[in-house]
mmCIF file of C-alpha atoms in Angstrom:
data_model
loop_
_atom_site.group_PDB
_atom_site.id
_atom_site.type_symbol
_atom_site.label_atom_id
_atom_site.label_comp_id
_atom_site.label_asym_id
_atom_site.label_seq_id
_atom_site.Cartn_x
_atom_site.Cartn_y
_atom_site.Cartn_z
ATOM 1 C CA MET A 64 -16.260 -0.353 5.334
ATOM 2 C CA ARG A 65 -18.035 -2.830 2.972
ATOM 3 C CA ARG A 66 -19.134 0.038 1.077
ATOM 4 C CA ARG A 67 -15.074 1.651 0.784
ATOM 5 C CA ARG A 68 -14.032 -1.759 -0.605
ATOM 6 C CA LEU A 69 -16.864 -1.965 -3.396
ATOM 7 C CA LEU A 70 -16.008 1.379 -4.337
ATOM 8 C CA ALA A 71 -12.458 0.703 -4.410
ATOM 9 C CA THR A 72 -13.038 -2.245 -6.744
ATOM 10 C CA VAL A 73 -15.258 -0.392 -8.991
ATOM 11 C CA GLY A 74 -12.580 2.450 -9.189
ATOM 12 C CA THR A 75 -10.167 -0.147 -10.238
ATOM 13 C CA ALA A 76 -12.250 -1.783 -12.955
ATOM 14 C CA LEU A 77 -12.451 1.378 -14.308
ATOM 15 C CA GLY A 78 -9.196 3.002 -14.014
ATOM 16 C CA ALA A 79 -6.719 1.022 -13.763
ATOM 17 C CA THR A 80 -4.360 0.846 -17.194
ATOM 18 C CA ALA A 81 -1.143 -1.337 -17.542
ATOM 19 C CA GLY A 82 -1.260 -2.209 -13.614
ATOM 20 C CA CYS A 83 -1.341 1.526 -12.462
ATOM 21 C CA ALA A 84 -4.057 3.783 -12.150
ATOM 22 C CA GLY A 85 -3.237 7.509 -13.172
ATOM 23 C CA GLN A 86 -1.576 10.015 -11.073
ATOM 24 C CA GLY A 87 -3.273 12.064 -8.608
ATOM 25 C CA GLN A 88 -3.188 16.128 -8.865
ATOM 26 C CA THR A 89 -4.101 18.910 -6.191
ATOM 27 C CA ASP A 90 -4.547 22.401 -7.509
ATOM 28 C CA GLY A 91 -2.806 21.243 -10.638
ATOM 29 C CA GLN A 92 0.644 20.234 -9.138
ATOM 30 C CA PRO A 93 0.965 16.354 -9.909
ATOM 31 C CA PHE A 94 1.477 13.302 -6.872
ATOM 32 C CA SER A 95 3.561 10.870 -8.721
ATOM 33 C CA VAL A 96 5.117 7.953 -7.269
ATOM 34 C CA SER A 97 7.221 5.039 -8.523
ATOM 35 C CA PHE A 98 6.885 1.371 -7.182
ATOM 36 C CA PRO A 99 8.931 -1.903 -8.198
ATOM 37 C CA GLY A 100 8.419 -3.995 -11.137
ATOM 38 C CA ASP A 101 6.526 -3.728 -14.075
ATOM 39 C CA GLU A 102 3.434 -5.717 -14.003
ATOM 40 C CA ARG A 103 4.703 -8.503 -11.672
ATOM 41 C CA LEU A 104 5.547 -8.381 -7.825
ATOM 42 C CA PRO A 105 9.084 -9.122 -7.461
ATOM 43 C CA THR A 106 9.634 -12.263 -5.569
ATOM 44 C CA ARG A 107 12.045 -10.457 -2.441
ATOM 45 C CA TYR A 108 8.502 -8.690 -1.681
ATOM 46 C CA THR A 109 6.751 -12.208 -0.869
ATOM 47 C CA CYS A 110 6.823 -14.949 1.248
ATOM 48 C CA ASP A 111 9.188 -17.036 -1.375
ATOM 49 C CA GLY A 112 11.550 -14.065 -0.927
ATOM 50 C CA ALA A 113 12.520 -11.721 2.228
ATOM 51 C CA GLY A 114 9.102 -10.941 2.522
ATOM 52 C CA GLU A 115 10.414 -7.172 3.084
ATOM 53 C CA SER A 116 8.195 -4.439 2.289
ATOM 54 C CA PRO A 117 8.796 -2.755 -0.896
ATOM 55 C CA LEU A 118 10.909 0.296 -1.961
ATOM 56 C CA ILE A 119 8.869 3.157 -2.940
ATOM 57 C CA THR A 120 9.880 6.358 -4.163
ATOM 58 C CA VAL A 121 7.636 10.019 -3.732
ATOM 59 C CA GLU A 122 9.176 11.469 -7.022
ATOM 60 C CA SER A 123 6.355 14.875 -6.070
ATOM 61 C CA VAL A 124 4.404 15.879 -3.580
ATOM 62 C CA PRO A 125 1.252 18.288 -4.104
ATOM 63 C CA GLU A 126 0.789 21.370 -1.524
ATOM 64 C CA PRO A 127 -0.844 21.503 1.043
ATOM 65 C CA VAL A 128 0.234 17.703 1.366
ATOM 66 C CA GLU A 129 1.777 16.818 5.045
ATOM 67 C CA ALA A 130 2.080 13.209 4.928
ATOM 68 C CA VAL A 131 2.315 10.269 2.887
ATOM 69 C CA ALA A 132 0.246 6.603 3.310
ATOM 70 C CA VAL A 133 0.726 3.881 1.990
ATOM 71 C CA THR A 134 -1.530 0.673 2.054
ATOM 72 C CA ALA A 135 -1.643 -2.936 0.155
ATOM 73 C CA GLU A 136 -4.571 -5.266 -0.243
ATOM 74 C CA ALA A 137 -5.021 -8.579 -1.876
ATOM 75 C CA ASN A 138 -7.382 -7.764 -4.850
ATOM 76 C CA ARG A 139 -9.842 -11.273 -4.238
ATOM 77 C CA ASP A 140 -13.272 -9.908 -5.002
ATOM 78 C CA ALA A 141 -15.634 -6.930 -4.454
ATOM 79 C CA ILE A 142 -16.245 -7.505 -0.484
ATOM 80 C CA ILE A 143 -13.364 -8.970 1.535
ATOM 81 C CA GLU A 144 -9.833 -8.100 0.850
ATOM 82 C CA PRO A 145 -7.209 -8.763 3.107
ATOM 83 C CA VAL A 146 -5.566 -5.754 4.147
ATOM 84 C CA LEU A 147 -1.471 -6.491 3.921
ATOM 85 C CA TRP A 148 -0.271 -3.450 4.901
ATOM 86 C CA THR A 149 -1.062 0.416 6.095
ATOM 87 C CA LEU A 150 1.308 2.981 6.757
ATOM 88 C CA TRP A 151 1.113 6.583 7.308
ATOM 89 C CA ASN A 152 2.433 9.830 8.604
ATOM 90 C CA VAL A 153 5.517 9.320 6.409
ATOM 91 C CA PRO A 154 6.490 13.126 6.373
ATOM 92 C CA ALA A 155 5.573 14.633 3.038
ATOM 93 C CA ASP A 156 9.354 15.841 2.142
ATOM 94 C CA ARG A 157 10.567 12.106 2.214
ATOM 95 C CA ARG A 158 11.428 11.401 -1.098
ATOM 96 C CA GLU A 159 11.865 7.531 -0.488
ATOM 97 C CA ILE A 160 10.585 4.763 1.930
ATOM 98 C CA PRO A 161 12.946 2.460 2.178
ATOM 99 C CA ALA A 162 12.868 -1.713 1.225
ATOM 100 C CA GLY A 163 12.367 -3.824 4.145
ATOM 101 C CA LEU A 164 11.009 -1.713 6.881
ATOM 102 C CA PRO A 165 10.816 -3.162 10.519
ATOM 103 C CA ARG A 166 7.570 -4.975 11.480
ATOM 104 C CA THR A 167 7.236 -2.003 14.696
ATOM 105 C CA ALA A 168 4.247 0.326 14.961
ATOM 106 C CA SER A 169 6.085 3.035 14.985
ATOM 107 C CA LEU A 170 9.258 3.878 12.939
ATOM 108 C CA ASP A 171 11.298 6.689 14.116
ATOM 109 C CA SER A 172 13.431 5.858 11.016
ATOM 110 C CA LEU A 173 11.000 7.433 9.180
ATOM 111 C CA GLY A 174 10.162 10.295 10.882
ATOM 112 C CA GLY A 175 7.453 8.714 13.322
ATOM 113 C CA ALA A 176 5.702 7.107 10.738
ATOM 114 C CA ARG A 177 2.984 4.586 11.744
ATOM 115 C CA GLN A 178 2.310 0.784 10.723
ATOM 116 C CA GLY A 179 -1.202 -1.005 11.079
ATOM 117 C CA ARG A 180 -1.695 -4.846 11.726
ATOM 118 C CA SER A 181 -4.441 -7.593 10.691
ATOM 119 C CA GLY A 182 -5.740 -9.475 13.340
ATOM 120 C CA GLY A 183 -3.073 -10.693 16.183
ATOM 121 C CA ASP A 184 -0.066 -10.173 13.899
ATOM 122 C CA ALA A 185 2.688 -7.860 14.319
ATOM 123 C CA PRO A 186 2.303 -4.466 12.673
ATOM 124 C CA GLY A 187 4.022 -3.775 9.305
ATOM 125 C CA TYR A 188 3.979 -5.399 6.097
ATOM 126 C CA ALA A 189 2.193 -9.101 5.689
ATOM 127 C CA ALA A 190 4.328 -10.329 2.731
ATOM 128 C CA PRO A 191 1.987 -11.706 -0.123
ATOM 129 C CA CYS A 192 1.852 -15.514 0.259
ATOM 130 C CA PRO A 193 -0.767 -17.212 -2.090
ATOM 131 C CA ALA A 194 -1.024 -21.077 -2.143
ATOM 132 C CA ARG A 195 1.577 -22.584 -4.324
ATOM 133 C CA GLY A 196 0.567 -22.370 -7.959
ATOM 134 C CA ALA A 197 -1.759 -19.768 -7.851
ATOM 135 C CA THR A 198 -1.673 -16.165 -9.126
ATOM 136 C CA GLN A 199 -2.893 -13.117 -7.760
ATOM 137 C CA ASP A 200 -3.188 -9.417 -7.882
ATOM 138 C CA TYR A 201 -2.112 -6.915 -5.288
ATOM 139 C CA ARG A 202 -2.697 -3.616 -5.124
ATOM 140 C CA PHE A 203 -0.291 -1.155 -3.433
ATOM 141 C CA GLN A 204 -1.742 2.326 -3.138
ATOM 142 C CA VAL A 205 0.114 5.583 -1.987
ATOM 143 C CA SER A 206 -2.261 8.334 -1.096
ATOM 144 C CA ALA A 207 -0.972 12.211 -0.343
ATOM 145 C CA LEU A 208 -2.856 13.078 2.720
ATOM 146 C CA ASP A 209 -3.903 16.795 3.852
ATOM 147 C CA SER A 210 -2.773 16.328 7.419
ATOM 148 C CA PRO A 211 -1.021 13.333 9.228
ATOM 149 C CA LEU A 212 -3.620 11.136 11.009
ATOM 150 C CA ASP A 213 -3.967 10.661 15.195
ATOM 151 C CA LEU A 214 -4.130 7.191 15.003
ATOM 152 C CA PRO A 215 -1.584 5.102 16.843
ATOM 153 C CA GLY A 216 0.894 2.686 15.530
ATOM 154 C CA GLY A 217 -0.320 -0.776 15.818
ATOM 155 C CA THR A 218 -4.018 -0.030 15.047
ATOM 156 C CA ALA A 219 -6.034 -2.617 13.170
ATOM 157 C CA ASN A 220 -5.260 -2.315 9.360
ATOM 158 C CA ASP A 221 -9.337 -1.695 8.253
ATOM 159 C CA ASP A 222 -9.660 1.170 10.717
ATOM 160 C CA ALA A 223 -6.400 2.557 9.447
ATOM 161 C CA LEU A 224 -7.352 2.348 6.011
ATOM 162 C CA ASP A 225 -10.430 3.883 6.778
ATOM 163 C CA ALA A 226 -8.638 6.717 8.165
ATOM 164 C CA ILE A 227 -6.509 7.116 5.111
ATOM 165 C CA SER A 228 -9.299 7.161 2.755
ATOM 166 C CA ALA A 229 -10.861 9.797 4.529
ATOM 167 C CA ALA A 230 -7.567 11.860 4.471
ATOM 168 C CA THR A 231 -6.239 11.648 0.829
ATOM 169 C CA VAL A 232 -6.191 14.383 -1.623
ATOM 170 C CA ALA A 233 -4.222 12.658 -4.002
ATOM 171 C CA SER A 234 -3.023 8.883 -4.690
ATOM 172 C CA GLN A 235 -1.490 6.444 -7.545
ATOM 173 C CA ARG A 236 -2.416 2.505 -7.255
ATOM 174 C CA PHE A 237 -0.398 -0.049 -8.710
ATOM 175 C CA VAL A 238 -1.596 -3.359 -9.142
ATOM 176 C CA ARG A 239 1.067 -6.153 -9.559
ATOM 177 C CA THR A 240 0.733 -9.739 -9.994
ATOM 178 C CA TYR A 241 2.750 -12.611 -7.936
ATOM 179 C CA GLU A 242 2.540 -16.126 -9.524
ATOM 180 C CA ARG A 243 3.817 -18.486 -6.591
ATOM 181 C CA PRO A 244 5.951 -21.382 -8.064
ATOM 182 C CA ALA A 245 3.911 -24.837 -7.563
ATOM 183 C CA ASP A 246 7.147 -25.939 -5.498
ATOM 184 C CA ALA A 247 7.605 -23.050 -3.308
ATOM 185 C CA GLU A 248 7.793 -24.007 0.276
#
């Protein structure tokens, strides 16, 4: 796990431009995704807003992709990066992952997609919440998977992240910054 995080950090340092790493491809077919915000994470997706998961639009998926996954991590250092969200087994023909997904292990409304959990937390998206007055980067990655993952909903985020990484054939990464107001509660 530490090796994966170190490699991800090196990849981010080498490949991120304007908050977004390039589009992935398989056999010349693009994997294209759009993610909210420019360089800043909109407040509605943080603990100071509604704390809801973000809207993600999948514009194109290469063949033979069978599923899509989403991960979110705090971009703190090369070794320890808290995982805020893992979502996998979104059907490849879905063009939108709606905002505000419920914090449940399985999502029937999203074709049976599944979400991981952090520690004793409920499964699903854990809204970013840096200290008051602090600025933090968050790395969101949308991955095209060669096959659905055989993981139950509620799997620990770190385990889900490893399985997602192993099945990824193309991905697109977005880095968003959130500056929490000093007077936030």
